[in-house]
Amino acid sequence: MEILMSITVGVLFMVGTYMLLTKSLLRVIIGLILLSHGAHLLLLTMAGLQRGTPPLLSLGSEAYSDPLPQALILTAIVISFGVTSFLLVLAYRTYKEHKTDDLDQLRGSADE
């Protein structure tokens, strides 16, 4: 299962990097979203995919799952959601102001 997750992380990083290199502002934001999802899966995979009960002592199980990677990933998801919403609003305002999302046209000319 960890091999499959590693391949999925690699594909997400590959597609995210490709989307970052495009000229459309919306595709750049989608690339950042894919990179953040790849980072979340990478954190989960590096912690080890384990089966076990929640770490509650009243259950009396032999194997417990580690809650720390899940807490880190949950925090990273909340942060990436905030950054994504900020970037989407920024892209919307840029499109409303300049009537384009092409990064080459937004760059301007050399004399500006």
Short mmCIF file of N, CA and C in Angstrom, two decimals:
data_model
loop_
_atom_site.label_atom_id
_atom_site.label_comp_id
_atom_site.label_asym_id
_atom_site.label_seq_id
_atom_site.Cartn_x
_atom_site.Cartn_y
_atom_site.Cartn_z
N MET A 1 0.81 -1.19 0.00
CA MET A 1 0.00 0.00 0.00
C MET A 1 0.86 1.27 0.00
N GLU A 2 2.01 1.19 0.67
CA GLU A 2 2.87 2.37 0.72
C GLU A 2 3.49 2.67 -0.64
N ILE A 3 3.71 1.64 -1.44
CA ILE A 3 4.24 1.85 -2.79
C ILE A 3 3.20 2.60 -3.64
N LEU A 4 1.95 2.20 -3.52
CA LEU A 4 0.88 2.86 -4.27
C LEU A 4 0.75 4.32 -3.84
N MET A 5 0.84 4.58 -2.55
CA MET A 5 0.76 5.96 -2.06
C MET A 5 1.96 6.78 -2.54
N SER A 6 3.14 6.17 -2.58
CA SER A 6 4.33 6.88 -3.06
C SER A 6 4.20 7.23 -4.54
N ILE A 7 3.64 6.33 -5.31
CA ILE A 7 3.42 6.60 -6.73
C ILE A 7 2.40 7.71 -6.90
N THR A 8 1.34 7.69 -6.08
CA THR A 8 0.32 8.74 -6.14
C THR A 8 0.92 10.10 -5.77
N VAL A 9 1.78 10.13 -4.76
CA VAL A 9 2.45 11.37 -4.36
C VAL A 9 3.32 11.88 -5.50
N GLY A 10 4.06 10.98 -6.15
CA GLY A 10 4.90 11.37 -7.27
C GLY A 10 4.10 11.94 -8.43
N VAL A 11 2.96 11.31 -8.73
CA VAL A 11 2.11 11.81 -9.82
C VAL A 11 1.53 13.18 -9.46
N LEU A 12 1.11 13.36 -8.21
CA LEU A 12 0.58 14.67 -7.81
C LEU A 12 1.64 15.75 -7.89
N PHE A 13 2.86 15.45 -7.44
CA PHE A 13 3.94 16.42 -7.54
C PHE A 13 4.29 16.72 -9.00
N MET A 14 4.26 15.68 -9.85
CA MET A 14 4.59 15.88 -11.25
C MET A 14 3.55 16.76 -11.95
N VAL A 15 2.27 16.45 -11.74
CA VAL A 15 1.21 17.24 -12.38
C VAL A 15 1.17 18.65 -11.79
N GLY A 16 1.38 18.78 -10.48
CA GLY A 16 1.39 20.09 -9.85
C GLY A 16 2.51 20.97 -10.37
N THR A 17 3.70 20.39 -10.55
CA THR A 17 4.82 21.14 -11.09
C THR A 17 4.56 21.56 -12.54
N TYR A 18 3.96 20.66 -13.31
CA TYR A 18 3.62 21.00 -14.70
C TYR A 18 2.62 22.15 -14.75
N MET A 19 1.63 22.11 -13.85
CA MET A 19 0.62 23.17 -13.84
C MET A 19 1.22 24.50 -13.37
N LEU A 20 2.22 24.45 -12.51
CA LEU A 20 2.87 25.69 -12.08
C LEU A 20 3.60 26.40 -13.21
N LEU A 21 4.04 25.65 -14.20
CA LEU A 21 4.83 26.21 -15.29
C LEU A 21 3.98 26.72 -16.45
N THR A 22 2.67 26.68 -16.32
CA THR A 22 1.81 27.17 -17.41
C THR A 22 1.62 28.69 -17.30
N LYS A 23 0.96 29.26 -18.29
CA LYS A 23 0.81 30.72 -18.36
C LYS A 23 -0.49 31.22 -17.74
N SER A 24 -1.41 30.32 -17.44
CA SER A 24 -2.69 30.74 -16.89
C SER A 24 -2.60 30.82 -15.36
N LEU A 25 -3.15 31.87 -14.80
CA LEU A 25 -3.10 32.08 -13.36
C LEU A 25 -3.93 31.04 -12.63
N LEU A 26 -5.06 30.64 -13.19
CA LEU A 26 -5.89 29.63 -12.57
C LEU A 26 -5.19 28.27 -12.54
N ARG A 27 -4.47 27.95 -13.59
CA ARG A 27 -3.72 26.68 -13.61
C ARG A 27 -2.58 26.68 -12.61
N VAL A 28 -1.99 27.83 -12.37
CA VAL A 28 -0.95 27.93 -11.34
C VAL A 28 -1.54 27.65 -9.97
N ILE A 29 -2.73 28.15 -9.71
CA ILE A 29 -3.38 27.91 -8.42
C ILE A 29 -3.75 26.44 -8.28
N ILE A 30 -4.24 25.83 -9.36
CA ILE A 30 -4.54 24.40 -9.32
C ILE A 30 -3.27 23.59 -9.08
N GLY A 31 -2.16 24.01 -9.68
CA GLY A 31 -0.89 23.35 -9.43
C GLY A 31 -0.46 23.42 -7.97
N LEU A 32 -0.68 24.57 -7.34
CA LEU A 32 -0.37 24.70 -5.92
C LEU A 32 -1.27 23.82 -5.06
N ILE A 33 -2.53 23.69 -5.45
CA ILE A 33 -3.45 22.81 -4.74
C ILE A 33 -2.97 21.37 -4.84
N LEU A 34 -2.58 20.95 -6.03
CA LEU A 34 -2.10 19.58 -6.21
C LEU A 34 -0.81 19.32 -5.44
N LEU A 35 0.08 20.31 -5.40
CA LEU A 35 1.30 20.15 -4.61
C LEU A 35 0.99 20.03 -3.13
N SER A 36 0.03 20.77 -2.64
CA SER A 36 -0.31 20.66 -1.22
C SER A 36 -0.95 19.32 -0.91
N HIS A 37 -1.79 18.80 -1.81
CA HIS A 37 -2.36 17.47 -1.60
C HIS A 37 -1.28 16.40 -1.63
N GLY A 38 -0.31 16.57 -2.51
CA GLY A 38 0.81 15.62 -2.53
C GLY A 38 1.61 15.67 -1.25
N ALA A 39 1.79 16.85 -0.69
CA ALA A 39 2.52 16.97 0.58
C ALA A 39 1.74 16.32 1.72
N HIS A 40 0.42 16.44 1.70
CA HIS A 40 -0.39 15.79 2.74
C HIS A 40 -0.26 14.27 2.67
N LEU A 41 -0.35 13.75 1.46
CA LEU A 41 -0.20 12.30 1.31
C LEU A 41 1.21 11.84 1.64
N LEU A 42 2.20 12.68 1.36
CA LEU A 42 3.58 12.33 1.69
C LEU A 42 3.77 12.25 3.20
N LEU A 43 3.19 13.20 3.94
CA LEU A 43 3.27 13.14 5.39
C LEU A 43 2.60 11.89 5.94
N LEU A 44 1.46 11.54 5.38
CA LEU A 44 0.76 10.34 5.84
C LEU A 44 1.54 9.07 5.52
N THR A 45 2.14 9.02 4.35
CA THR A 45 2.89 7.84 3.95
C THR A 45 4.18 7.70 4.75
N MET A 46 4.86 8.81 4.99
CA MET A 46 6.12 8.75 5.75
C MET A 46 5.88 8.35 7.20
N ALA A 47 4.71 8.62 7.74
CA ALA A 47 4.40 8.21 9.11
C ALA A 47 4.12 6.72 9.19
N GLY A 48 3.88 6.11 8.07
CA GLY A 48 3.59 4.68 8.05
C GLY A 48 2.10 4.44 8.09
N LEU A 49 1.64 3.64 7.17
CA LEU A 49 0.21 3.33 7.13
C LEU A 49 -0.04 2.15 8.06
N GLN A 50 -0.59 2.43 9.22
CA GLN A 50 -0.78 1.41 10.24
C GLN A 50 -2.26 1.22 10.50
N ARG A 51 -2.59 0.02 10.87
CA ARG A 51 -3.95 -0.26 11.31
C ARG A 51 -3.92 -0.39 12.82
N GLY A 52 -4.88 0.18 13.45
CA GLY A 52 -4.95 0.10 14.90
C GLY A 52 -6.14 0.89 15.40
N THR A 53 -6.39 0.74 16.67
CA THR A 53 -7.50 1.45 17.27
C THR A 53 -7.07 2.86 17.66
N PRO A 54 -8.01 3.73 17.90
CA PRO A 54 -7.65 5.07 18.39
C PRO A 54 -6.94 4.97 19.74
N PRO A 55 -6.06 5.88 20.05
CA PRO A 55 -5.29 5.77 21.29
C PRO A 55 -6.10 6.15 22.53
N LEU A 56 -7.07 5.34 22.83
CA LEU A 56 -7.88 5.50 24.03
C LEU A 56 -7.58 4.31 24.95
N LEU A 57 -7.20 4.57 26.16
CA LEU A 57 -6.78 3.51 27.06
C LEU A 57 -7.93 2.63 27.52
N SER A 58 -9.13 3.13 27.46
CA SER A 58 -10.27 2.33 27.91
C SER A 58 -10.62 1.20 26.94
N LEU A 59 -10.12 1.26 25.71
CA LEU A 59 -10.42 0.22 24.73
C LEU A 59 -9.60 -1.04 24.97
N GLY A 60 -8.42 -0.92 25.54
CA GLY A 60 -7.60 -2.08 25.86
C GLY A 60 -7.12 -2.87 24.65
N SER A 61 -6.67 -2.22 23.63
CA SER A 61 -6.19 -2.89 22.42
C SER A 61 -4.68 -3.08 22.49
N GLU A 62 -4.18 -3.95 21.63
CA GLU A 62 -2.73 -4.20 21.58
C GLU A 62 -2.01 -3.21 20.67
N ALA A 63 -2.66 -2.79 19.59
CA ALA A 63 -2.02 -1.88 18.63
C ALA A 63 -2.83 -0.58 18.55
N TYR A 64 -2.12 0.51 18.69
CA TYR A 64 -2.74 1.82 18.59
C TYR A 64 -2.19 2.56 17.37
N SER A 65 -3.00 3.42 16.79
CA SER A 65 -2.51 4.25 15.69
C SER A 65 -1.94 5.54 16.27
N ASP A 66 -0.98 6.10 15.58
CA ASP A 66 -0.30 7.31 16.04
C ASP A 66 -1.13 8.53 15.63
N PRO A 67 -1.59 9.37 16.56
CA PRO A 67 -2.43 10.51 16.19
C PRO A 67 -1.64 11.73 15.73
N LEU A 68 -0.32 11.78 15.94
CA LEU A 68 0.45 12.96 15.60
C LEU A 68 0.48 13.26 14.10
N PRO A 69 0.75 12.28 13.22
CA PRO A 69 0.72 12.60 11.78
C PRO A 69 -0.66 13.06 11.30
N GLN A 70 -1.70 12.50 11.88
CA GLN A 70 -3.04 12.92 11.49
C GLN A 70 -3.31 14.35 11.92
N ALA A 71 -2.81 14.73 13.08
CA ALA A 71 -2.99 16.11 13.54
C ALA A 71 -2.18 17.08 12.67
N LEU A 72 -0.98 16.68 12.28
CA LEU A 72 -0.17 17.53 11.40
C LEU A 72 -0.83 17.71 10.04
N ILE A 73 -1.39 16.63 9.52
CA ILE A 73 -2.04 16.71 8.21
C ILE A 73 -3.30 17.56 8.29
N LEU A 74 -4.05 17.43 9.38
CA LEU A 74 -5.25 18.24 9.55
C LEU A 74 -4.90 19.72 9.61
N THR A 75 -3.83 20.05 10.31
CA THR A 75 -3.38 21.44 10.37
C THR A 75 -2.93 21.92 8.99
N ALA A 76 -2.22 21.07 8.26
CA ALA A 76 -1.77 21.44 6.91
C ALA A 76 -2.94 21.62 5.96
N ILE A 77 -3.99 20.82 6.11
CA ILE A 77 -5.17 20.96 5.26
C ILE A 77 -5.85 22.30 5.51
N VAL A 78 -5.97 22.69 6.78
CA VAL A 78 -6.61 23.96 7.11
C VAL A 78 -5.79 25.13 6.56
N ILE A 79 -4.47 25.07 6.71
CA ILE A 79 -3.61 26.13 6.19
C ILE A 79 -3.69 26.21 4.67
N SER A 80 -3.64 25.06 4.00
CA SER A 80 -3.71 25.08 2.53
C SER A 80 -5.07 25.54 2.04
N PHE A 81 -6.14 25.27 2.80
CA PHE A 81 -7.45 25.79 2.42
C PHE A 81 -7.48 27.31 2.51
N GLY A 82 -6.89 27.86 3.54
CA GLY A 82 -6.82 29.31 3.69
C GLY A 82 -6.00 29.96 2.59
N VAL A 83 -4.87 29.36 2.27
CA VAL A 83 -4.01 29.91 1.21
C VAL A 83 -4.70 29.80 -0.14
N THR A 84 -5.38 28.68 -0.38
CA THR A 84 -6.09 28.50 -1.65
C THR A 84 -7.21 29.52 -1.81
N SER A 85 -7.97 29.73 -0.75
CA SER A 85 -9.06 30.71 -0.86
C SER A 85 -8.50 32.12 -1.07
N PHE A 86 -7.39 32.46 -0.42
CA PHE A 86 -6.77 33.76 -0.64
C PHE A 86 -6.29 33.90 -2.08
N LEU A 87 -5.65 32.86 -2.62
CA LEU A 87 -5.16 32.93 -4.00
C LEU A 87 -6.30 33.01 -5.00
N LEU A 88 -7.40 32.32 -4.73
CA LEU A 88 -8.54 32.41 -5.65
C LEU A 88 -9.15 33.80 -5.65
N VAL A 89 -9.26 34.42 -4.49
CA VAL A 89 -9.78 35.79 -4.44
C VAL A 89 -8.82 36.75 -5.13
N LEU A 90 -7.52 36.55 -4.93
CA LEU A 90 -6.52 37.40 -5.57
C LEU A 90 -6.56 37.24 -7.09
N ALA A 91 -6.73 36.00 -7.57
CA ALA A 91 -6.84 35.77 -9.01
C ALA A 91 -8.11 36.37 -9.58
N TYR A 92 -9.20 36.29 -8.83
CA TYR A 92 -10.46 36.88 -9.29
C TYR A 92 -10.34 38.40 -9.40
N ARG A 93 -9.75 39.03 -8.41
CA ARG A 93 -9.57 40.48 -8.45
C ARG A 93 -8.62 40.89 -9.58
N THR A 94 -7.59 40.09 -9.82
CA THR A 94 -6.66 40.38 -10.91
C THR A 94 -7.37 40.27 -12.25
N TYR A 95 -8.23 39.25 -12.40
CA TYR A 95 -8.96 39.10 -13.65
C TYR A 95 -9.96 40.25 -13.84
N LYS A 96 -10.63 40.65 -12.78
CA LYS A 96 -11.58 41.75 -12.89
C LYS A 96 -10.89 43.06 -13.24
N GLU A 97 -9.68 43.26 -12.74
CA GLU A 97 -8.96 44.51 -12.98
C GLU A 97 -8.31 44.55 -14.37
N HIS A 98 -7.68 43.44 -14.79
CA HIS A 98 -6.90 43.44 -16.03
C HIS A 98 -7.57 42.71 -17.18
N LYS A 99 -8.69 42.06 -16.94
CA LYS A 99 -9.45 41.33 -17.98
C LYS A 99 -8.65 40.21 -18.65
N THR A 100 -7.68 39.63 -17.95
CA THR A 100 -6.92 38.50 -18.46
C THR A 100 -6.33 37.73 -17.28
N ASP A 101 -6.07 36.44 -17.53
CA ASP A 101 -5.35 35.65 -16.54
C ASP A 101 -4.04 35.10 -17.10
N ASP A 102 -3.65 35.61 -18.26
CA ASP A 102 -2.38 35.21 -18.88
C ASP A 102 -1.23 35.91 -18.16
N LEU A 103 -0.30 35.14 -17.66
CA LEU A 103 0.79 35.70 -16.88
C LEU A 103 1.75 36.54 -17.73
N ASP A 104 1.87 36.23 -19.02
CA ASP A 104 2.73 37.03 -19.88
C ASP A 104 2.15 38.44 -20.09
N GLN A 105 0.83 38.52 -20.21
CA GLN A 105 0.20 39.83 -20.37
C GLN A 105 0.19 40.61 -19.07
N LEU A 106 0.12 39.90 -17.95
CA LEU A 106 0.13 40.57 -16.65
C LEU A 106 1.50 41.08 -16.26
N ARG A 107 2.54 40.51 -16.86
CA ARG A 107 3.91 40.91 -16.53
C ARG A 107 4.18 42.34 -16.91
N GLY A 108 3.60 42.80 -17.98
CA GLY A 108 3.82 44.18 -18.44
C GLY A 108 5.00 44.24 -19.43
N SER A 109 5.36 45.47 -19.78
CA SER A 109 6.47 45.65 -20.72
C SER A 109 7.72 46.10 -19.98
N ALA A 110 8.81 46.22 -20.70
CA ALA A 110 10.09 46.56 -20.09
C ALA A 110 10.17 48.02 -19.66
N ASP A 111 9.39 48.89 -20.30
CA ASP A 111 9.47 50.32 -19.97
C ASP A 111 8.57 50.71 -18.80
N GLU A 112 7.82 49.79 -18.23
CA GLU A 112 6.94 50.11 -17.09
C GLU A 112 7.69 50.05 -15.78
#
